[in-house]
PDB file of C-alpha atoms in Angstrom:
ATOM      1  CA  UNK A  80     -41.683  29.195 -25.711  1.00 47.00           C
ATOM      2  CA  UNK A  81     -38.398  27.427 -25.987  1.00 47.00           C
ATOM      3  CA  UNK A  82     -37.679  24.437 -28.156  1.00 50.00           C
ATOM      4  CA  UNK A  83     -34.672  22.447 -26.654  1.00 49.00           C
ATOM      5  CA  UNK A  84     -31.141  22.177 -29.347  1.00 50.00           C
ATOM      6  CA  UNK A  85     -30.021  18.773 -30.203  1.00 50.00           C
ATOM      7  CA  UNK A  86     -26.544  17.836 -30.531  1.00 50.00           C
ATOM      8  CA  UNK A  87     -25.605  17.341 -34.261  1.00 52.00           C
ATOM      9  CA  UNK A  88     -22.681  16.030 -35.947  1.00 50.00           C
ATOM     10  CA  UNK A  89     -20.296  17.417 -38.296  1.00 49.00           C
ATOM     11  CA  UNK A  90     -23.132  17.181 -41.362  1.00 51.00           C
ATOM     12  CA  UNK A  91     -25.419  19.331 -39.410  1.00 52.00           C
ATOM     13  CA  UNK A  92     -27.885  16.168 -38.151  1.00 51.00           C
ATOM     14  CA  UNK A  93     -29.385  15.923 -35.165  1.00 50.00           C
ATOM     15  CA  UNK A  94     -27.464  12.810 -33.102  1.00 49.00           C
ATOM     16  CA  UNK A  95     -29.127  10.743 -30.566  1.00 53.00           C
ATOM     17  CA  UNK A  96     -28.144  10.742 -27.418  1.00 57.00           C
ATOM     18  CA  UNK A  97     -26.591   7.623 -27.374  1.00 62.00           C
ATOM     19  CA  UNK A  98     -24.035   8.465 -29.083  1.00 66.00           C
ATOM     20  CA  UNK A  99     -23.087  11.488 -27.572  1.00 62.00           C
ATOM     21  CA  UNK A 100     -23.388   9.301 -24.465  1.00 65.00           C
ATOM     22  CA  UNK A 101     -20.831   7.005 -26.324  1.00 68.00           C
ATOM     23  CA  UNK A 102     -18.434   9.902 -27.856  1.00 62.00           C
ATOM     24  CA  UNK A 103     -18.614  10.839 -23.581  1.00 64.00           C
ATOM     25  CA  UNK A 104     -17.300   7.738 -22.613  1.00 65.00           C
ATOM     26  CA  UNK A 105     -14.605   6.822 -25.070  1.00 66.00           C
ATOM     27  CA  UNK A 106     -13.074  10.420 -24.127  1.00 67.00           C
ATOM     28  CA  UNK A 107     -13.259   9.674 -20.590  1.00 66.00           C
ATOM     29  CA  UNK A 108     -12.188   6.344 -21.265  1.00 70.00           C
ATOM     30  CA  UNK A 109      -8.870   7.805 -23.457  1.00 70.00           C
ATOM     31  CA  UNK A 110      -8.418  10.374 -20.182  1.00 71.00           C
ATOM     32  CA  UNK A 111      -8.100   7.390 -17.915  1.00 72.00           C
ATOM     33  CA  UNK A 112      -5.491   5.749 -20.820  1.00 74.00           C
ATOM     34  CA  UNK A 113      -3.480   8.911 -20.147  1.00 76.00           C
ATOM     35  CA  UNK A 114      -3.404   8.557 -16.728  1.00 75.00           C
ATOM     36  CA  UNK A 115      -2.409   4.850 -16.903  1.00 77.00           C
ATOM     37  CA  UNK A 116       0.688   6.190 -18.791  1.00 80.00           C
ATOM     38  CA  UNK A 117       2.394   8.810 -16.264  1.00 78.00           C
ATOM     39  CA  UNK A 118       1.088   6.480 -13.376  1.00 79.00           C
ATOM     40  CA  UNK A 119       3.191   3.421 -15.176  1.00 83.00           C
ATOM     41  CA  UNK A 120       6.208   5.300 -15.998  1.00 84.00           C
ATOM     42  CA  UNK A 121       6.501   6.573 -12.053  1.00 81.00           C
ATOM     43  CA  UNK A 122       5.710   2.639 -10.906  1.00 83.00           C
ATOM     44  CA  UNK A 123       8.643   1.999 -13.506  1.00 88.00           C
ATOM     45  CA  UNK A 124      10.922   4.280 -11.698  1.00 85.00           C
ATOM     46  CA  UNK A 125      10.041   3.407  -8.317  1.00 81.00           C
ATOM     47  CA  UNK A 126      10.382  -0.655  -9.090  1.00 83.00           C
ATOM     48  CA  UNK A 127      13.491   0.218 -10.479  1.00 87.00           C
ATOM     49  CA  UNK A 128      14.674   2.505  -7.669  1.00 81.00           C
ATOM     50  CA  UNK A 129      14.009  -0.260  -4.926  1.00 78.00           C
ATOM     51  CA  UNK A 130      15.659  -3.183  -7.404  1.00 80.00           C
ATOM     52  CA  UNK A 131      18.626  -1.319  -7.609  1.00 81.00           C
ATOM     53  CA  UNK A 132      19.099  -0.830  -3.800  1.00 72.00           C
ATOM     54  CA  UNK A 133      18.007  -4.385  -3.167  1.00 72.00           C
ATOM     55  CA  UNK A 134      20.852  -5.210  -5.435  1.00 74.00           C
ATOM     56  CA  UNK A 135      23.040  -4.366  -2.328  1.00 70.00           C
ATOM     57  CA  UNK A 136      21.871  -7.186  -0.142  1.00 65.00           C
ATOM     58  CA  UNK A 137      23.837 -10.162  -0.560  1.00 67.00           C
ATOM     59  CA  UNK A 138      21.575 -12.791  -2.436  1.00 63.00           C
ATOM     60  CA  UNK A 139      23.840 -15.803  -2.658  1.00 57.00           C
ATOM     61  CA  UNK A 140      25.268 -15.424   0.827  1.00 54.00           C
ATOM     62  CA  UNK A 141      28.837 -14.142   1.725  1.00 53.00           C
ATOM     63  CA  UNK A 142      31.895 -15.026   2.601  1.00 47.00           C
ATOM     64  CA  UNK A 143      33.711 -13.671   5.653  1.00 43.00           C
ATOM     65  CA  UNK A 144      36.944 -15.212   6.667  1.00 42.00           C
ATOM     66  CA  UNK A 145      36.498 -18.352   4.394  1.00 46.00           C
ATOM     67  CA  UNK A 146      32.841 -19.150   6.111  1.00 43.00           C
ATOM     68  CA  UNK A 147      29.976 -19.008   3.743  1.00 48.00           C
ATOM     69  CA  UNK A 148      27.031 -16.842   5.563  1.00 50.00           C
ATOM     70  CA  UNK A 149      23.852 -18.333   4.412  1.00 54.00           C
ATOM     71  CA  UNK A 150      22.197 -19.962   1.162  1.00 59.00           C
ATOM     72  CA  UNK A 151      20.200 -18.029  -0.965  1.00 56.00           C
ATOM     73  CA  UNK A 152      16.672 -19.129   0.220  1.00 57.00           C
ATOM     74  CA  UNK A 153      17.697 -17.435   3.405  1.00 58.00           C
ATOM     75  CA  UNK A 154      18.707 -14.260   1.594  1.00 62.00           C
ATOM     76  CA  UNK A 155      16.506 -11.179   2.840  1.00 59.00           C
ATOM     77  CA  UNK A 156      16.933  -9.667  -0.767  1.00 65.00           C
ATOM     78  CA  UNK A 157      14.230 -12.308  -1.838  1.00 68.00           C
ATOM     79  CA  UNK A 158      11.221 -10.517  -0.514  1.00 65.00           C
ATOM     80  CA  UNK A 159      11.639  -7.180  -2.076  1.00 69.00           C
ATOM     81  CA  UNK A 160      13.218  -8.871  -4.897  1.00 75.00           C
ATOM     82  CA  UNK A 161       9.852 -10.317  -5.828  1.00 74.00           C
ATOM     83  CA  UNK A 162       7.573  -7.458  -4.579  1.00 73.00           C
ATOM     84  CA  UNK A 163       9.109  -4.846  -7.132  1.00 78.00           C
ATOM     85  CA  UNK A 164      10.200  -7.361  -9.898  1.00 84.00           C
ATOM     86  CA  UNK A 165       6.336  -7.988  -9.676  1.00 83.00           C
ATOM     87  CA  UNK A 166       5.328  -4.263  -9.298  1.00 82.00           C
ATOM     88  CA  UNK A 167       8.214  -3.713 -12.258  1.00 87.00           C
ATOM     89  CA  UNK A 168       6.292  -6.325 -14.828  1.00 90.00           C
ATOM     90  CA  UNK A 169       2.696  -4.767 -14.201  1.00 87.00           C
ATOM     91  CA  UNK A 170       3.705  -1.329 -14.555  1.00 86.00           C
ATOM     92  CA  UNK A 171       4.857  -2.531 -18.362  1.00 91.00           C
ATOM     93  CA  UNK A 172       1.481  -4.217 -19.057  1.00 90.00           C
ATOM     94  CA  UNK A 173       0.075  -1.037 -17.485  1.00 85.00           C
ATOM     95  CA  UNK A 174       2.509   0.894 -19.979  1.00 86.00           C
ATOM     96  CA  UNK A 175       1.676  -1.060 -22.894  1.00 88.00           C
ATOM     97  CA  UNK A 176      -2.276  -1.398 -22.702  1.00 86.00           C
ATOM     98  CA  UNK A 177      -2.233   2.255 -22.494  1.00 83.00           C
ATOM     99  CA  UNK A 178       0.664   2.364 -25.965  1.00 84.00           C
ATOM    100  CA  UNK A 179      -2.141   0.362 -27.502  1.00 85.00           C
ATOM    101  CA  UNK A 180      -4.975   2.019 -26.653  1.00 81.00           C
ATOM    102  CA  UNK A 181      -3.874   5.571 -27.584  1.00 79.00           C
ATOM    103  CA  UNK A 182      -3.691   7.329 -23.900  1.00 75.00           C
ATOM    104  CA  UNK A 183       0.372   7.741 -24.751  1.00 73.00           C
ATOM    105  CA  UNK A 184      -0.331   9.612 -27.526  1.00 75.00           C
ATOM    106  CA  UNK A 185      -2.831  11.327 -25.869  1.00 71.00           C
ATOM    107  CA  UNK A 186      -0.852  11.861 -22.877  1.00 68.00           C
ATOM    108  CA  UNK A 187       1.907  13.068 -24.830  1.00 67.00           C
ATOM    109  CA  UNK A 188       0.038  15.319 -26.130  1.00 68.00           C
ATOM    110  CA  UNK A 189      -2.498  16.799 -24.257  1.00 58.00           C
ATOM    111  CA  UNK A 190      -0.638  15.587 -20.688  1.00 53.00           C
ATOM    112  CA  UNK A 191      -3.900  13.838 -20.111  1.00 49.00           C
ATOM    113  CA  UNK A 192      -4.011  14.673 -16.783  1.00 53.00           C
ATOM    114  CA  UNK A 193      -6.493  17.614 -15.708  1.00 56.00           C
ATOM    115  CA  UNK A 194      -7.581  18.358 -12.990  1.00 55.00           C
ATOM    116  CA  UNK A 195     -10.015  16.821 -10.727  1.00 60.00           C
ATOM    117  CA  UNK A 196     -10.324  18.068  -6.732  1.00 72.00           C
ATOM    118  CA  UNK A 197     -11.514  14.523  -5.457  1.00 72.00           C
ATOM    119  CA  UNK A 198      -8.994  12.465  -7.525  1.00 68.00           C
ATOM    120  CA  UNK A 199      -6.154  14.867  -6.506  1.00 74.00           C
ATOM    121  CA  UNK A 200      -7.630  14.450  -2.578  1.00 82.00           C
ATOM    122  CA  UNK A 201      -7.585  10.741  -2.960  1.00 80.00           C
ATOM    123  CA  UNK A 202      -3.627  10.583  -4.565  1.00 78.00           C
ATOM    124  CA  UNK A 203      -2.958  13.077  -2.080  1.00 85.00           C
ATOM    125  CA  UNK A 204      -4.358  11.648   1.337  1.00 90.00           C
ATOM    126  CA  UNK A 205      -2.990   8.342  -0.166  1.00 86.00           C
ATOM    127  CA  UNK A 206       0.788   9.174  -0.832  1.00 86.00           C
ATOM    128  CA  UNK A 207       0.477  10.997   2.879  1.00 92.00           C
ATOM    129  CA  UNK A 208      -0.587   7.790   4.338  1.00 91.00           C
ATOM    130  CA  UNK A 209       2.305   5.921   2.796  1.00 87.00           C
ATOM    131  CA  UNK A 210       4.950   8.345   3.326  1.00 88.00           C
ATOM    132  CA  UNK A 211       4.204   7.929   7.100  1.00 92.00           C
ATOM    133  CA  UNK A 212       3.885   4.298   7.297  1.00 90.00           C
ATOM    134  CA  UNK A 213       7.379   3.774   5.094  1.00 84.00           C
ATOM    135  CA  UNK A 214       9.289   6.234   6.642  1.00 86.00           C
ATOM    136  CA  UNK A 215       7.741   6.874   9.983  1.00 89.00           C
ATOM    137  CA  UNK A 216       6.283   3.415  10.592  1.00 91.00           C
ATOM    138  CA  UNK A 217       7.517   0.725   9.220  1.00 87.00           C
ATOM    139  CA  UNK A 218      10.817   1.194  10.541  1.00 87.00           C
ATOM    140  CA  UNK A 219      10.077   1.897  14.180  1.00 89.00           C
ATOM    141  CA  UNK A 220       6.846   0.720  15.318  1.00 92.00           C
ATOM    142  CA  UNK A 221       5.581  -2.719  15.563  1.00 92.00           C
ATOM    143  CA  UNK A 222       5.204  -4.490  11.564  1.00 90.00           C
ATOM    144  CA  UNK A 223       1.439  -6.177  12.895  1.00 93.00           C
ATOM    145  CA  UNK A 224       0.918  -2.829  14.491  1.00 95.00           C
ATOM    146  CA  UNK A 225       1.530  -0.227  11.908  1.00 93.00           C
ATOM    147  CA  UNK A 226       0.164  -2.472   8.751  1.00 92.00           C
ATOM    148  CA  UNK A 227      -2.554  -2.960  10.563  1.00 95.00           C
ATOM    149  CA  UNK A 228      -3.662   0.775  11.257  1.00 96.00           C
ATOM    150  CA  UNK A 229      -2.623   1.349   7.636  1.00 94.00           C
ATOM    151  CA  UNK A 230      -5.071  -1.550   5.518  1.00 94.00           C
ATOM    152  CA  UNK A 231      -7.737  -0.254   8.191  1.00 96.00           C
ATOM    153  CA  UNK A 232      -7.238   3.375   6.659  1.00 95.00           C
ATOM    154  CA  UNK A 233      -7.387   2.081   3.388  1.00 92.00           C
ATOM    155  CA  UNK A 234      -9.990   0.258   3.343  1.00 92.00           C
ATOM    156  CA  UNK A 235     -12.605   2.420   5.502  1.00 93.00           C
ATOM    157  CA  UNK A 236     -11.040   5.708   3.769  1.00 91.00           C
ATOM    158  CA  UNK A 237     -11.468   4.615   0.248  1.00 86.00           C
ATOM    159  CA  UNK A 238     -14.673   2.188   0.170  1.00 83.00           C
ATOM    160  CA  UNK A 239     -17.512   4.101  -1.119  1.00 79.00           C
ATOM    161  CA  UNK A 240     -15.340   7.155  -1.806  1.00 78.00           C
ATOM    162  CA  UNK A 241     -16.377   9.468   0.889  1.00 87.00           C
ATOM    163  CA  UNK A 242     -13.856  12.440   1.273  1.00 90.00           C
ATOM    164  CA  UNK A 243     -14.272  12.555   5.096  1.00 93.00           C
ATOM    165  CA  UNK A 244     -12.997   8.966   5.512  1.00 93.00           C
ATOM    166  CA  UNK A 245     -10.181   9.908   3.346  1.00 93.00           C
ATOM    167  CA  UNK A 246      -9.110  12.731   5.116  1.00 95.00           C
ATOM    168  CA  UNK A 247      -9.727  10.727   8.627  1.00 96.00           C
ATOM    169  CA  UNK A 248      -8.072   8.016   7.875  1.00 96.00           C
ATOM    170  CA  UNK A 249      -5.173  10.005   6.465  1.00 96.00           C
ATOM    171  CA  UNK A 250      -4.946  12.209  10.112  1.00 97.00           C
ATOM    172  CA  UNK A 251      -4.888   8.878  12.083  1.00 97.00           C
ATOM    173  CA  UNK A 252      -1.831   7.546  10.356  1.00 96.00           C
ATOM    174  CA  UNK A 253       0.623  10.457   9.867  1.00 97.00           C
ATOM    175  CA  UNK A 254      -0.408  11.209  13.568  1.00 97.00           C
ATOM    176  CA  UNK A 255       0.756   7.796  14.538  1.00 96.00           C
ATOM    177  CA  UNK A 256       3.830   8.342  11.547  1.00 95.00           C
ATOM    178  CA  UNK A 257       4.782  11.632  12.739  1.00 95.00           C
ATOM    179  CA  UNK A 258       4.772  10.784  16.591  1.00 95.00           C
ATOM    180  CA  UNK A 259       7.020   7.890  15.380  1.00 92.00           C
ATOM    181  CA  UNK A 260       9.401   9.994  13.522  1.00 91.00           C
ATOM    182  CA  UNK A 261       9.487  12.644  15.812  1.00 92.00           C
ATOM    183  CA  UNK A 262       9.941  11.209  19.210  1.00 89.00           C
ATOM    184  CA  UNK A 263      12.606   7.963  18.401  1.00 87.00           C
ATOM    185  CA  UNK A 264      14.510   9.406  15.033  1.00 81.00           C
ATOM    186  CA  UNK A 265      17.274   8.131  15.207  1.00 81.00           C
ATOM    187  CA  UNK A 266      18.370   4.250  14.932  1.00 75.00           C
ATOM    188  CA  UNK A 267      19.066   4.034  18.324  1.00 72.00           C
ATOM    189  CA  UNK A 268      16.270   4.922  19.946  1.00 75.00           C
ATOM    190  CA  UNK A 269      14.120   2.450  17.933  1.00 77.00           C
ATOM    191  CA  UNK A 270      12.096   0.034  19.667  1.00 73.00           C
ATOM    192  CA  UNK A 271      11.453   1.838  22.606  1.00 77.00           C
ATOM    193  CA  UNK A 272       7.230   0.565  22.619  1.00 86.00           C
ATOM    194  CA  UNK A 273       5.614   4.017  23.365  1.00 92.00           C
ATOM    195  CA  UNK A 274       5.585   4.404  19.677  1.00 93.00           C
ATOM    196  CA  UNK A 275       3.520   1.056  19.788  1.00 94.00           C
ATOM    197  CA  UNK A 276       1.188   1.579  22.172  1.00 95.00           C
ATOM    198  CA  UNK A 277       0.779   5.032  20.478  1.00 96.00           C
ATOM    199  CA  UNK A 278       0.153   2.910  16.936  1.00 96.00           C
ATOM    200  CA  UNK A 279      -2.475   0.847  18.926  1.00 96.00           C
ATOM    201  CA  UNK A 280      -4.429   3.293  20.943  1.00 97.00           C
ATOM    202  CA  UNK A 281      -5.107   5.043  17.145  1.00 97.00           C
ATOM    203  CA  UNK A 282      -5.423   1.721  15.666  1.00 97.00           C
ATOM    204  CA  UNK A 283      -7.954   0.772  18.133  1.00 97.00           C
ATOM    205  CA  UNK A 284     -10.078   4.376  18.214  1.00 97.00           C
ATOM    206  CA  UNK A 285      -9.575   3.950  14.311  1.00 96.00           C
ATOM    207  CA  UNK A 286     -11.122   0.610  14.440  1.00 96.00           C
ATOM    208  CA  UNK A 287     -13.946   1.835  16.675  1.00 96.00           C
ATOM    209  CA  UNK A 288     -15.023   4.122  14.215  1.00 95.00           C
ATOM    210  CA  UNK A 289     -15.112   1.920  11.674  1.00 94.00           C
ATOM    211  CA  UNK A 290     -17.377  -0.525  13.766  1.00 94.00           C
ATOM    212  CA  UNK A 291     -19.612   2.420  14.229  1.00 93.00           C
ATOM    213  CA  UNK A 292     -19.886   2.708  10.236  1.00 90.00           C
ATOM    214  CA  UNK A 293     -20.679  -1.040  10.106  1.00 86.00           C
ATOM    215  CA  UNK A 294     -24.595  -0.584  10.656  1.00 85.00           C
ATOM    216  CA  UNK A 295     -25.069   1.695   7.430  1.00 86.00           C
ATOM    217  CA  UNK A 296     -22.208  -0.363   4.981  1.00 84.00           C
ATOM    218  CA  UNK A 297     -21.954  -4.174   6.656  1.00 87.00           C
ATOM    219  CA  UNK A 298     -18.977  -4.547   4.669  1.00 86.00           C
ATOM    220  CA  UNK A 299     -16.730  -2.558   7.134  1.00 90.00           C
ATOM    221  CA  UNK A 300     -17.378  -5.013   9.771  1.00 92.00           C
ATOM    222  CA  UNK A 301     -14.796  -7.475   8.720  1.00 93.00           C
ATOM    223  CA  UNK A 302     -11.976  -4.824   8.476  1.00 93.00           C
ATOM    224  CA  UNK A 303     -10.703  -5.250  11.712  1.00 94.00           C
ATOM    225  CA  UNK A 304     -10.084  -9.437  10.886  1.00 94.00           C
ATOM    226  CA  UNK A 305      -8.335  -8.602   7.510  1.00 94.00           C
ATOM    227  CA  UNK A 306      -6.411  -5.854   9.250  1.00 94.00           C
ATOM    228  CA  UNK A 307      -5.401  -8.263  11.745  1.00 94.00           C
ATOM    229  CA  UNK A 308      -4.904 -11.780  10.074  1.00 94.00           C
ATOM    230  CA  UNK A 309      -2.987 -10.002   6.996  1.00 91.00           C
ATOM    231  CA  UNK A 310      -0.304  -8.514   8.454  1.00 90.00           C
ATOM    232  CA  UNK A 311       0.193 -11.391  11.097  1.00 92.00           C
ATOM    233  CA  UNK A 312       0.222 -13.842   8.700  1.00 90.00           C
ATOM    234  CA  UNK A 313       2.613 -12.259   6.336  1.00 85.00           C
ATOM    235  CA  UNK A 314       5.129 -11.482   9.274  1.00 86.00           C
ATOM    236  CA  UNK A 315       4.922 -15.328  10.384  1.00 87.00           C
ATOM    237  CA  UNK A 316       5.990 -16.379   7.288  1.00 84.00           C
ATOM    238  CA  UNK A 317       8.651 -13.820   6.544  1.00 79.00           C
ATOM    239  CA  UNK A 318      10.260 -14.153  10.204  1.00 81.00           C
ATOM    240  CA  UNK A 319       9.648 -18.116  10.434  1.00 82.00           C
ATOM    241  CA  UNK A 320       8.692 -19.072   6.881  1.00 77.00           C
ATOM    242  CA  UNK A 321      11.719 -17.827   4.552  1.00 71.00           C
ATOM    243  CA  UNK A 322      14.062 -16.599   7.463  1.00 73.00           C
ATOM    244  CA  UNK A 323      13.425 -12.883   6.346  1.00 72.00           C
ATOM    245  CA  UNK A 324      14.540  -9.796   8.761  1.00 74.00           C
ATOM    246  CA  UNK A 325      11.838  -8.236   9.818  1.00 78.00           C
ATOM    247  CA  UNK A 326      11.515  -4.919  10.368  1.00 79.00           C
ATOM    248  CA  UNK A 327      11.028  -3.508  13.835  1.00 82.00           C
ATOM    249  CA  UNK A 328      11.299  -6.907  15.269  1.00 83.00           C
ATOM    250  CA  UNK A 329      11.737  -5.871  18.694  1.00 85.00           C
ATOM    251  CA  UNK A 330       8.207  -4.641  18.543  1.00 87.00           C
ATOM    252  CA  UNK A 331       5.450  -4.736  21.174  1.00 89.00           C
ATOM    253  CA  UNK A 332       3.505  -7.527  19.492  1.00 91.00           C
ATOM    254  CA  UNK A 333       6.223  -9.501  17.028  1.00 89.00           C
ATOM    255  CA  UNK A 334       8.278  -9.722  20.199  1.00 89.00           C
ATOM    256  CA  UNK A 335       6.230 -11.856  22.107  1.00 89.00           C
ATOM    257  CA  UNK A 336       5.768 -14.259  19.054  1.00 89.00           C
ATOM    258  CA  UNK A 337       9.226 -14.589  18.004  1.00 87.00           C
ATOM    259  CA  UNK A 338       9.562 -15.632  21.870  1.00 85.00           C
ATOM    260  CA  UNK A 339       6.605 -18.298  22.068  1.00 84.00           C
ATOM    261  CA  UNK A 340       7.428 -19.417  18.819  1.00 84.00           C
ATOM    262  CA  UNK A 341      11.168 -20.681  19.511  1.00 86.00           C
ATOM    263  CA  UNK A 342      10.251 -21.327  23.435  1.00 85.00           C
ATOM    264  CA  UNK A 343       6.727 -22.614  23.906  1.00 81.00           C
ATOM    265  CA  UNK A 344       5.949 -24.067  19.729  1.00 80.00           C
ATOM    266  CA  UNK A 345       9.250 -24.940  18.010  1.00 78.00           C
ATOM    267  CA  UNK A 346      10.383 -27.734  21.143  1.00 79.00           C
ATOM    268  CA  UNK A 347       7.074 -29.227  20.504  1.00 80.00           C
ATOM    269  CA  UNK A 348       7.834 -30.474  17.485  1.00 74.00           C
ATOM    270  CA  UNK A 349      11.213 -30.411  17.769  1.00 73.00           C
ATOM    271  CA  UNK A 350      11.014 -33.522  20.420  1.00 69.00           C
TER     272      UNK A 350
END
């Protein structure tokens, strides 16, 4: 007959198990530290990366031939300006609550990293999905379009954790990034719609699925409204809002409200 071994301490006594349960959690706890630290450092580098091409847009407005070009408020620096400065001061709170908590040291050390198959899936299928959308999508296809496929990714791909969404969720986008990148590459060819309507069919089968899911987690079932309302408002007040270019503004769905907007709303008002 066996007798089962408790776990002692360094004297040689037998510890309960809530403290092993508690010497558990304060290592995972200094592993997640750790993390915190490379993850801020590459946010740092990225903020910084994006400030210091912003810095290339004209902020205060220029002058050509004695005529200044527009104020400041109308500057399209001021939207990235205040997504990375705002990405640039979290990654330093990020940085220093893991200084204070010892997961520098401990990444320093011990890199702190490991290795873990479902958190390296989830990075991975995540920087996939927005390498496509940023260089594939964004640029191309539709803003409303493409933002929307992307926050329905996220969110059905990542709530609950369940590896098949990710990796689902990840195919529908770089399809819809790669067709994008493949088939109108350069500048000129931009625009062109099939890219939308591509972006929509897998937005819409996407979105389908989803649905489908609804029955067993009821929490899916208002994706498709924050995938739609998000991105349209946010466009709105970029385009009409704060005068911002928008990217891909001769898209399938910005097109026709840039046109009802100065055409069918603004004389409204206007008289």
């Amino acid at each position: 007959m066996t007798r089962s071994v408790e776990p002692k301490d360094q004297r040689g006594r037998a510890s309960a198990p809530s403290d092993h349960a508690e010497v558990m959690a304060a290592e995972d706890t200094l592993i997640l530290r750790a993390r915190d630290f490379w993850t801020a450092l590459v946010l740092i580098a990225v903020s910084l990366f994006f400030l210091w091409k912003t810095s290339d847009i004209p902020l205060f407005g220029s002058n050509r031939a004695g005529v200044s070009g527009a104020d400041w408020y109308n500057s399209a620096a001021i939207v990235p300006l205040g997504i990375f400065s705002g990405l640039l001061v979290l990654s330093f709170v990020l940085l220093a609550i893991s200084i204070r908590s010892g997961g520098a040291a401990h990444a320093l050390t011990r890199a702190g990293i490991g290795w873990n198959p479902s958190e390296a899936l989830r990075f991975g299928t995540i920087a996939l999905m927005l390498l496509a959308y940023i260089a594939g999508l964004v640029p191309r296809v539709d803003f409303i379009l493409c933002s929307g496929l992307l926050i329905t990714a996220l969110i059905f791909g990542y709530q609950g954790g369940h590896p098949q969404r990710m990796i689902l969720s990840t195919v529908f986008v770089t399809a819809a990034g790669a067709f994008a990148l493949l088939a109108y590459g350069p500048q000129a060819e931009w625009n062109s719609h099939v890219d939308d309507w591509v972006t929509l069919a897998l937005w819409t089968l996407l979105t389908l699925i989803v649905l489908s899911q609804a029955k067993q987690t009821p929490v899916l079932r208002v994706v498709p409204a924050i995938a739609v309302l998000a991105p349209f408002i946010l466009v709105c007040a970029m385009a009409f809002g704060f005068r911002q270019n928008v990217p891909a503004r001769g898209g399938l769905i910005f097109k026709q409200i840039e046109y009802h907007y100065y055409v069918t709303l603004r004389p409204i008002w206007r008289t």
